[in-house]
JSON list of C-alpha atoms in Angstrom, two decimals:
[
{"chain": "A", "resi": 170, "resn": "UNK", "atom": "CA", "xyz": [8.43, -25.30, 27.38]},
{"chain": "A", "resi": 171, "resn": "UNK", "atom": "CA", "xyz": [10.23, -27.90, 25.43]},
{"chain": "A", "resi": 172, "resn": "UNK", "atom": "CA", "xyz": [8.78, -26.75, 22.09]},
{"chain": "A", "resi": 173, "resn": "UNK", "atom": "CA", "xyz": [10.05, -23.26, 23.33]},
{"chain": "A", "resi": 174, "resn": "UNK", "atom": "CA", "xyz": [13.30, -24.37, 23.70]},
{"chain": "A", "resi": 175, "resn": "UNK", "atom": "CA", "xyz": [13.11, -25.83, 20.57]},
{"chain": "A", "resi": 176, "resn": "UNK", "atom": "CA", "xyz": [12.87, -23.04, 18.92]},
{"chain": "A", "resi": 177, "resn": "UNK", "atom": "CA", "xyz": [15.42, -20.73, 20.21]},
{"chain": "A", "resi": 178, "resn": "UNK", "atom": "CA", "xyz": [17.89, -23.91, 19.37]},
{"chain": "A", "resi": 179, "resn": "UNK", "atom": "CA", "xyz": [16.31, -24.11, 15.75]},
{"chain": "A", "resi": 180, "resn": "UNK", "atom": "CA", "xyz": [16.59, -19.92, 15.24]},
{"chain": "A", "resi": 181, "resn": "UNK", "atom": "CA", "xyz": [20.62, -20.21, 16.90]},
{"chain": "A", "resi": 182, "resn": "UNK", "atom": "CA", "xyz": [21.42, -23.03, 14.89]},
{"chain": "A", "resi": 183, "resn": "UNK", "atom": "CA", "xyz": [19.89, -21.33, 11.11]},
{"chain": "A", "resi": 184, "resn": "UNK", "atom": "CA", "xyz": [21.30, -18.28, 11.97]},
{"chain": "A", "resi": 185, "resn": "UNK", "atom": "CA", "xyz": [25.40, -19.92, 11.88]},
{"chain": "A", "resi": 186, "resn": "UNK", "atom": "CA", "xyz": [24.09, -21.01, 8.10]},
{"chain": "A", "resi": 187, "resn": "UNK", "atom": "CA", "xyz": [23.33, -17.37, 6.74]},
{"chain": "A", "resi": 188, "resn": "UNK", "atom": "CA", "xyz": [25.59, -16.46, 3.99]},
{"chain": "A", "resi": 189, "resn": "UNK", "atom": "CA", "xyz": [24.83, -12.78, 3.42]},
{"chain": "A", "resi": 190, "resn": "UNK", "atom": "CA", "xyz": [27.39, -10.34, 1.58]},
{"chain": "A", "resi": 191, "resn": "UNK", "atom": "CA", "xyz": [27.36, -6.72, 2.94]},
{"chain": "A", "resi": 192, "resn": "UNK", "atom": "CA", "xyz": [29.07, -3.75, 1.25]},
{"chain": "A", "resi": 193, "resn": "UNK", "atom": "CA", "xyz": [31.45, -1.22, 3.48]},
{"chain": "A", "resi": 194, "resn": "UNK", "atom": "CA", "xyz": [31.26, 2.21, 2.77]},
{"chain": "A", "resi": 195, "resn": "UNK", "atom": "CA", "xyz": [34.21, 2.00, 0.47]},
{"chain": "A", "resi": 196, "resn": "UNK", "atom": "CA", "xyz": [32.10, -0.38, -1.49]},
{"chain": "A", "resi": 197, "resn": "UNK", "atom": "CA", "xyz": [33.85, -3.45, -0.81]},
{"chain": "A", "resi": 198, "resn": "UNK", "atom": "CA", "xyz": [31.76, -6.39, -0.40]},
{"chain": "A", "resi": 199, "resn": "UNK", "atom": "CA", "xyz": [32.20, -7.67, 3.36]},
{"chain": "A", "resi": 200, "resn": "UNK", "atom": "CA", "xyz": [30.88, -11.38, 4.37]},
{"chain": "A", "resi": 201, "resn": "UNK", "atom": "CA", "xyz": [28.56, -11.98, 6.83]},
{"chain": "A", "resi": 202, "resn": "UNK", "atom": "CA", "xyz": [30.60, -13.81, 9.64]},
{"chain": "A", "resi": 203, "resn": "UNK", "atom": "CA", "xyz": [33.70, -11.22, 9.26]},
{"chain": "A", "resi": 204, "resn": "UNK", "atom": "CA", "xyz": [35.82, -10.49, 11.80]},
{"chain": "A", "resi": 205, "resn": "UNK", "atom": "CA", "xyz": [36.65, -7.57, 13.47]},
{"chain": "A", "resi": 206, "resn": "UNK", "atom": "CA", "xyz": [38.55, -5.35, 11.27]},
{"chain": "A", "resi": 207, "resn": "UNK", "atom": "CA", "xyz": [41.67, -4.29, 12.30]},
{"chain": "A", "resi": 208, "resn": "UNK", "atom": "CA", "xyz": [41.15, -0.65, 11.62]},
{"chain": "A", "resi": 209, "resn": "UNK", "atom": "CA", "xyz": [38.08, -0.77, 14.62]},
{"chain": "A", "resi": 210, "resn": "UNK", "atom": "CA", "xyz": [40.59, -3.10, 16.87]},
{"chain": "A", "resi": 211, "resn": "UNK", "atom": "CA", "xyz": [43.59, -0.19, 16.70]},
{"chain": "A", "resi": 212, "resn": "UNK", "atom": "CA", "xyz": [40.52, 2.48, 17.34]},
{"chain": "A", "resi": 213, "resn": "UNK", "atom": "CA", "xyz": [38.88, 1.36, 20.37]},
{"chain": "A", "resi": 214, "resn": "UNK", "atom": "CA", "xyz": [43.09, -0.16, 21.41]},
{"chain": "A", "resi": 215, "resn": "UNK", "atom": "CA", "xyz": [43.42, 4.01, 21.19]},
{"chain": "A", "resi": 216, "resn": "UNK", "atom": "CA", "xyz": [40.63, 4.68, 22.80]},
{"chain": "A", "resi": 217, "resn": "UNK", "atom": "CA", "xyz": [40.68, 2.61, 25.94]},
{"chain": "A", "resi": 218, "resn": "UNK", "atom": "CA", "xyz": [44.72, 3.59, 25.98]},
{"chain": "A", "resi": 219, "resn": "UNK", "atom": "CA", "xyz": [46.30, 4.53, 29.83]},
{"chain": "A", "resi": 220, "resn": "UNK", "atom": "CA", "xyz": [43.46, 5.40, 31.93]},
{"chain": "A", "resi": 221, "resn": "UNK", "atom": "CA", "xyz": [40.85, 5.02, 29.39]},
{"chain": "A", "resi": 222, "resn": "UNK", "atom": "CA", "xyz": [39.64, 8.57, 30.22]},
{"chain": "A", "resi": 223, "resn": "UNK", "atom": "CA", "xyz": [39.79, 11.47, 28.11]},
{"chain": "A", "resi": 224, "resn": "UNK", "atom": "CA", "xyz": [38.89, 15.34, 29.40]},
{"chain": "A", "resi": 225, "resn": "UNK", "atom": "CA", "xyz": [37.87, 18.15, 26.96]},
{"chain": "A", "resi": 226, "resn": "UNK", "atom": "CA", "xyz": [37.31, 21.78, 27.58]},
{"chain": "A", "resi": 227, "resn": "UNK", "atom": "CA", "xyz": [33.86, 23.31, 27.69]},
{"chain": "A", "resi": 228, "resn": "UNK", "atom": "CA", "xyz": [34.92, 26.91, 27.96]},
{"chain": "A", "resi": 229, "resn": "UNK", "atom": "CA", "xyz": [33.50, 27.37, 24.58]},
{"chain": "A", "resi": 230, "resn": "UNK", "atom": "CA", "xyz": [30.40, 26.40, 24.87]},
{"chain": "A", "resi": 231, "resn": "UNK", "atom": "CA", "xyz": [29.43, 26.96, 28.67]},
{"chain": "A", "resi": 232, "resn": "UNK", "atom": "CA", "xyz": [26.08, 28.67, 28.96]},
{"chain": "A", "resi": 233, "resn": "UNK", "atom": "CA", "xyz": [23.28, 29.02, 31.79]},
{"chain": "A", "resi": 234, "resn": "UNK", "atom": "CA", "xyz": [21.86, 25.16, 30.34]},
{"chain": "A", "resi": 235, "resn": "UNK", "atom": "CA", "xyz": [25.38, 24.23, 29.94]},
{"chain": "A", "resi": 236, "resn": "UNK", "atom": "CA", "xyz": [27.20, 25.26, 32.86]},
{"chain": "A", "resi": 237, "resn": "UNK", "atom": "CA", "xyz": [30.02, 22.43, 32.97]},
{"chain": "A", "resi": 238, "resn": "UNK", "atom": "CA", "xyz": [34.05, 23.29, 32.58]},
{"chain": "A", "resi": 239, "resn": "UNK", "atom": "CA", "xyz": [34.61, 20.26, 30.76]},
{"chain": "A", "resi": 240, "resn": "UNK", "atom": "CA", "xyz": [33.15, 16.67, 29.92]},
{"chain": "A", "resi": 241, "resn": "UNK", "atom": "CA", "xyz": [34.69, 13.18, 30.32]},
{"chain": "A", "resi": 242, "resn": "UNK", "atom": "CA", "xyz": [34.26, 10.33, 27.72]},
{"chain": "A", "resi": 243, "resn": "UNK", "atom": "CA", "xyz": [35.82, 7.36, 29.56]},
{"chain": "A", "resi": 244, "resn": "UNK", "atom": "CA", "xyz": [36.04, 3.98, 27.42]},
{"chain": "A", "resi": 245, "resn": "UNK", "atom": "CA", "xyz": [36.89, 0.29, 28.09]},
{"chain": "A", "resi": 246, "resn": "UNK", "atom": "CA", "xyz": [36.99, -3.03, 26.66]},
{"chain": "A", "resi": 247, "resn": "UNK", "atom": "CA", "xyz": [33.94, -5.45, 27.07]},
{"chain": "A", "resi": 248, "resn": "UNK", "atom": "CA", "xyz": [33.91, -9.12, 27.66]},
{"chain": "A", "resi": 249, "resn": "UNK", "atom": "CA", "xyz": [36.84, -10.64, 25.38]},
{"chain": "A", "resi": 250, "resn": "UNK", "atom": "CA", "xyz": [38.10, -7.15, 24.14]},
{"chain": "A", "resi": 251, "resn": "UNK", "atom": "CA", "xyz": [34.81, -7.74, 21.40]},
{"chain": "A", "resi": 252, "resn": "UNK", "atom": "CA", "xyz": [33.42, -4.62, 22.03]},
{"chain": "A", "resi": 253, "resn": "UNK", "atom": "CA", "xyz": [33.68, -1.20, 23.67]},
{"chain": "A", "resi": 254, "resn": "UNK", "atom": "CA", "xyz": [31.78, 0.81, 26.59]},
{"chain": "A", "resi": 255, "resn": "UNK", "atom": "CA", "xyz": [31.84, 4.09, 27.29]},
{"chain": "A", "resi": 256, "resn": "UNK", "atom": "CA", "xyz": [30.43, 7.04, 29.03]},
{"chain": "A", "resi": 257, "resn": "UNK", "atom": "CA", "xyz": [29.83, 10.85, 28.73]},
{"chain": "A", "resi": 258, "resn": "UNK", "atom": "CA", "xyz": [30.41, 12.79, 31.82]},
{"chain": "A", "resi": 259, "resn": "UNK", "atom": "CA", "xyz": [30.01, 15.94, 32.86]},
{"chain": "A", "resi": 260, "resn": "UNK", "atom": "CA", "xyz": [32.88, 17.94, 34.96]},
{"chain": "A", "resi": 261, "resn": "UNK", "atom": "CA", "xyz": [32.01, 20.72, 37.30]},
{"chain": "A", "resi": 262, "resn": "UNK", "atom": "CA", "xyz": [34.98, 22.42, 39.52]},
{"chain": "A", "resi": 263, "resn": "UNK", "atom": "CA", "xyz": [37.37, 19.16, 38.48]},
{"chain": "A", "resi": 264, "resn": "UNK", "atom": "CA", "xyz": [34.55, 16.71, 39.54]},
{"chain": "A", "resi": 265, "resn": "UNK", "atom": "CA", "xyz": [32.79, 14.03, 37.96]},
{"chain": "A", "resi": 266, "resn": "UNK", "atom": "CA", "xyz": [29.15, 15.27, 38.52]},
{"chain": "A", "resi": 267, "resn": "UNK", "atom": "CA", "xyz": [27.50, 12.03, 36.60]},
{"chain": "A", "resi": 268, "resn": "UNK", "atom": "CA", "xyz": [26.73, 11.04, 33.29]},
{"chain": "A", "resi": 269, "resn": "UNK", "atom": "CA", "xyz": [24.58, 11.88, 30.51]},
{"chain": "A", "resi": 270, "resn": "UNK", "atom": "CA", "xyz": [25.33, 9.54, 27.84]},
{"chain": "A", "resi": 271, "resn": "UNK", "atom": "CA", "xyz": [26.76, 5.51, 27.69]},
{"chain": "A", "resi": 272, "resn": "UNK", "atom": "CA", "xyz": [27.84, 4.14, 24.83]},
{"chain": "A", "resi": 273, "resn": "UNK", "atom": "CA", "xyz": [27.77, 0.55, 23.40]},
{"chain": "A", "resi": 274, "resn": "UNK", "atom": "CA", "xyz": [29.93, 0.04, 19.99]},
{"chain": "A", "resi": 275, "resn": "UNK", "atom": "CA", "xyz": [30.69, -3.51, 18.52]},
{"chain": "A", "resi": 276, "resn": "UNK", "atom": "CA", "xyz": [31.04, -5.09, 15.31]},
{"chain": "A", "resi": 277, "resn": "UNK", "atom": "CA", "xyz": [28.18, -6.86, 13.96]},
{"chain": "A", "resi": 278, "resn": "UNK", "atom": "CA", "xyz": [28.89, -9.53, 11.94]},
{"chain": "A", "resi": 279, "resn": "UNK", "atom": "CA", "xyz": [25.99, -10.41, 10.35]},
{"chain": "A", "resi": 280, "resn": "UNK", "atom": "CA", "xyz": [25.39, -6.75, 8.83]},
{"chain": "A", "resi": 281, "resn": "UNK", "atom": "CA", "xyz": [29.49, -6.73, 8.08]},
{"chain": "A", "resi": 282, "resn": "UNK", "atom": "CA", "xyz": [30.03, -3.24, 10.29]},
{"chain": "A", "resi": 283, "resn": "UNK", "atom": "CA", "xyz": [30.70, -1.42, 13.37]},
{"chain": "A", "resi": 284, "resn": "UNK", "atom": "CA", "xyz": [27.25, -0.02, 15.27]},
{"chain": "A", "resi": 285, "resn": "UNK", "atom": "CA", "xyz": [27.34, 2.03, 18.30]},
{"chain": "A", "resi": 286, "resn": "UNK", "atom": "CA", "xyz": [24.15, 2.27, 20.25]},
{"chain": "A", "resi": 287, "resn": "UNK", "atom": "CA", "xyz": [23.94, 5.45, 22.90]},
{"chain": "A", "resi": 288, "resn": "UNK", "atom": "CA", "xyz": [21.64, 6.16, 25.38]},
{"chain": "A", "resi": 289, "resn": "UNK", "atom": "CA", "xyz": [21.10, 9.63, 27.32]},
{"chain": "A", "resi": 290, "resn": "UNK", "atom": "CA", "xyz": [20.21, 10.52, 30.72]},
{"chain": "A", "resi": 291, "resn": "UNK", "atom": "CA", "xyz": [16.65, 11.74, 29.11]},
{"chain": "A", "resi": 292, "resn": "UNK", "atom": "CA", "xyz": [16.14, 8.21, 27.77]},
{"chain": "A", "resi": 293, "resn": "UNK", "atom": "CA", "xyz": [17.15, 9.25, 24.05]},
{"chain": "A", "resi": 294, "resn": "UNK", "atom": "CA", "xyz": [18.51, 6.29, 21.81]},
{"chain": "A", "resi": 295, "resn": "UNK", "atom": "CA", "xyz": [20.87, 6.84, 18.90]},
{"chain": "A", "resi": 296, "resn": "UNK", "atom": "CA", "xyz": [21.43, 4.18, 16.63]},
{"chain": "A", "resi": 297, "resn": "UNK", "atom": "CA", "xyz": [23.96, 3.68, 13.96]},
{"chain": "A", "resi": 298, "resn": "UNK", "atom": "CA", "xyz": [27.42, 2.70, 12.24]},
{"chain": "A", "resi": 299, "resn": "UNK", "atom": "CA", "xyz": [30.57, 3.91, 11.86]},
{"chain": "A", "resi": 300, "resn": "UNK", "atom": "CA", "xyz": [33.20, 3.42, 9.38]},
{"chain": "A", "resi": 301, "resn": "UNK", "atom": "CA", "xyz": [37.18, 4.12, 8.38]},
{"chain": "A", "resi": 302, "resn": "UNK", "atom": "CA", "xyz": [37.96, 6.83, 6.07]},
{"chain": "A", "resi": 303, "resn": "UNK", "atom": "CA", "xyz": [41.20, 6.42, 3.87]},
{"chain": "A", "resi": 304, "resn": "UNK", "atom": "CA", "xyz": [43.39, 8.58, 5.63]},
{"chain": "A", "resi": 305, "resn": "UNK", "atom": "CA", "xyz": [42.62, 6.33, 9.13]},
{"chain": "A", "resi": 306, "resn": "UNK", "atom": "CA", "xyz": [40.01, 8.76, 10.47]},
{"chain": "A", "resi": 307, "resn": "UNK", "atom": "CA", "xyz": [36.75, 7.47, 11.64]},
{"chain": "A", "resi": 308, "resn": "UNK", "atom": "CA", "xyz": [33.17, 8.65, 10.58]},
{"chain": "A", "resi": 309, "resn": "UNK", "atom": "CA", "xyz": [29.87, 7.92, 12.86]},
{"chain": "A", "resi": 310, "resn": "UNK", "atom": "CA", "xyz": [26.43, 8.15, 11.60]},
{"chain": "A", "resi": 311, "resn": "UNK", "atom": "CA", "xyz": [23.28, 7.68, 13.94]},
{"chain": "A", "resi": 312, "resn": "UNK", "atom": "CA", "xyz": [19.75, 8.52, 13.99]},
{"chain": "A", "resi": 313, "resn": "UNK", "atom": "CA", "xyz": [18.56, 9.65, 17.60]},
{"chain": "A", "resi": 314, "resn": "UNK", "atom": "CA", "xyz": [14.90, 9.39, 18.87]},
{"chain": "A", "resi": 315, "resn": "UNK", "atom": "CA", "xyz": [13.34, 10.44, 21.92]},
{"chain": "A", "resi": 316, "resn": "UNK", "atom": "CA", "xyz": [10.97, 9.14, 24.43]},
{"chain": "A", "resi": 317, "resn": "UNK", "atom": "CA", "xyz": [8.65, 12.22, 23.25]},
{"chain": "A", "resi": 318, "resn": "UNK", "atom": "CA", "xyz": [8.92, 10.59, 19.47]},
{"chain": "A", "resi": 319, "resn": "UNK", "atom": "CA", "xyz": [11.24, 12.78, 18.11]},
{"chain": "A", "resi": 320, "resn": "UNK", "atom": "CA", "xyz": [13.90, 11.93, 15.98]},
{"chain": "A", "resi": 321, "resn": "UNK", "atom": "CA", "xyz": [17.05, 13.81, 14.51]},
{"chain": "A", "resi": 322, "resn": "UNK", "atom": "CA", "xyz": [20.16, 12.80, 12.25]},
{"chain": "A", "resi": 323, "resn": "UNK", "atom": "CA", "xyz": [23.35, 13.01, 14.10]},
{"chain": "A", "resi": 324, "resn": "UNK", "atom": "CA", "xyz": [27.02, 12.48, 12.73]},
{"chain": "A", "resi": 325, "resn": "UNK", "atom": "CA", "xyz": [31.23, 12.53, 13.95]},
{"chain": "A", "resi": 326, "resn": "UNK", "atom": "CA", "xyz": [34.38, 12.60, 11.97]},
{"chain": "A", "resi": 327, "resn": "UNK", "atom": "CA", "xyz": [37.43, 11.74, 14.47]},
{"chain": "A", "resi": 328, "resn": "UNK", "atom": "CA", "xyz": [41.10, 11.17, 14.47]},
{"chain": "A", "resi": 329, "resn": "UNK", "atom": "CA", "xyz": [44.38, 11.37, 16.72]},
{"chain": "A", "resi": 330, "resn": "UNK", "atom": "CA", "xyz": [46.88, 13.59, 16.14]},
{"chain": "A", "resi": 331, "resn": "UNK", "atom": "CA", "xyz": [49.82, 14.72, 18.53]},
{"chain": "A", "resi": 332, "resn": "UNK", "atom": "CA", "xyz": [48.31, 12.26, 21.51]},
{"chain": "A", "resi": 333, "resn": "UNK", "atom": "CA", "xyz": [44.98, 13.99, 21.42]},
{"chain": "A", "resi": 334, "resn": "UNK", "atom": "CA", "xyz": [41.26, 12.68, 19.94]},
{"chain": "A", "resi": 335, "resn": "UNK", "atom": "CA", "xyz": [39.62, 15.11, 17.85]},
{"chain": "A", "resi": 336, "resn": "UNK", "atom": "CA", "xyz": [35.58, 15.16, 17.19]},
{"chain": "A", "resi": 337, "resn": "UNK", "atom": "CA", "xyz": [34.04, 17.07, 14.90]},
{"chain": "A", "resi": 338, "resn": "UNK", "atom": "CA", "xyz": [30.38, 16.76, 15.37]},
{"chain": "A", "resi": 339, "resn": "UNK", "atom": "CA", "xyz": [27.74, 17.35, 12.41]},
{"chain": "A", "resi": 340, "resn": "UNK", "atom": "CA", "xyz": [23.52, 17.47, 12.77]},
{"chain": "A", "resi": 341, "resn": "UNK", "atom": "CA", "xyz": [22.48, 15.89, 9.59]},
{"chain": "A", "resi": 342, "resn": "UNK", "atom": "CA", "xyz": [19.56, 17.76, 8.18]},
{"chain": "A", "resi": 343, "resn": "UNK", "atom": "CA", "xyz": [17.75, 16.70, 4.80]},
{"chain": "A", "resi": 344, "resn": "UNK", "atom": "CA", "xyz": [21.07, 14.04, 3.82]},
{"chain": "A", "resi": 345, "resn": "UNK", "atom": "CA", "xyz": [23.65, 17.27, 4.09]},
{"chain": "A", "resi": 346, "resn": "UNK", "atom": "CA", "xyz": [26.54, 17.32, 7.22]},
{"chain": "A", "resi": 347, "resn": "UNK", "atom": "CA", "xyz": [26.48, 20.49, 9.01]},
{"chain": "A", "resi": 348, "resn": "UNK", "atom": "CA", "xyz": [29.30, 21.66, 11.51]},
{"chain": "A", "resi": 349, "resn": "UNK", "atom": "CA", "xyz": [28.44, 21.41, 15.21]},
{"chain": "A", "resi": 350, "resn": "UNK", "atom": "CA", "xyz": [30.97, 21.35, 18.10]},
{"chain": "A", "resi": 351, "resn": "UNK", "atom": "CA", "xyz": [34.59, 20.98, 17.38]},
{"chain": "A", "resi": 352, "resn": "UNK", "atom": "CA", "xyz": [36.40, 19.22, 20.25]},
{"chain": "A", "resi": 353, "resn": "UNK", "atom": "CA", "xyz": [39.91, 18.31, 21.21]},
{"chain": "A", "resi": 354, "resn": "UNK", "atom": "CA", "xyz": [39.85, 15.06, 23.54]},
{"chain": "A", "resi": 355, "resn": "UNK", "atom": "CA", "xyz": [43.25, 14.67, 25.91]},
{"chain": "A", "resi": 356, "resn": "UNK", "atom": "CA", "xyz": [43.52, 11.62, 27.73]},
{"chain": "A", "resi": 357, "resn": "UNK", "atom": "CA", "xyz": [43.56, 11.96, 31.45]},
{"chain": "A", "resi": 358, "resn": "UNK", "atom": "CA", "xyz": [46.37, 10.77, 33.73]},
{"chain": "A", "resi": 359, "resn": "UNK", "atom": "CA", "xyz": [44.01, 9.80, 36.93]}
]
């Protein structure tokens, strides 16, 4: 036990002494130890804004295995404000009819860069990082596998404009973006 101990304290204590360099997307080099940017503090600070809650219409895109009028991503702050959790919801006849996706995003200072981690209903985990584009949108990229062993490419590009979120979702197949669903997010006033 006390060699056990031992050697948590010895692998805690090394890891404060790494001095890795990362690079960003924009290929700036980013320390290992950085801080929170400020660009991921004023995204999730819009995010988790008034209720936190944020409805979009499914009209487009209701079918017989998609039957819901409209989902629900609801965000807020984790322990210290360090890190963000959400959920996907699914809205049936203006109720909340339970969830199908939470969310885990933080920054990780040892690789230099925001991760999200999201897990489905299904037991699907996607994986992955997102960064800030120059003109203050965000971009998410995550690789999704599947308790069957399946695995598929996934990306979103997303910005405010007029008090609204916008997502554009992508599947990435063979390295190249391709469109998905196109969704305007307005934040909910329950």
């Amino acid at each position: 036990m006390k060699r056990q101990i031992l050697t948590f304290l010895f692998l805690v204590l090394s890891g404060f002494s790494l001095q890795a360099q990362n690079t960003s997307e924009d290929g700036q080099a980013v320390p290992a130890g950085a801080p929170i940017p400020q660009w991921l503090l004023d995204d999730w600070a819009a995010r988790t804004a008034g209720t936190g809650t944020w409805i979009t219409d499914n009209s487009a895109y209701k079918n017989e295995n998609e039957p819901f009028d409209a989902y629900g991503l609801q965000w807020a702050y984790g322990i210290g404000k360090k890190h963000l959790n959400g959920r996907l919801y699914c809205i049936r006849d203006g109720k909340d009819i339970g969830a199908v996706w939470q969310f885990l995003e933080f920054w990780d200072p040892a690789a230099g860069e925001a991760r999200i981690v999201q897990i489905g209903s299904d037991g699907t985990v996607g994986q992955g990082k997102a960064w800030r584009l120059d003109d203050g949108s965000v971009k998410v990229q995550q690789v999704f596998t599947s308790p069957g062993g399946g695995a598929f490419g996934s990306g979103h590009h997303s910005w405010m404009e007029g008090g609204a979120h916008h997502t554009q979702s992508f599947a990435i197949e063979e390295g190249k973006w391709v469109k998905r669903r196109y969704c305007v997010w307005k934040l909910s006033r329950e």
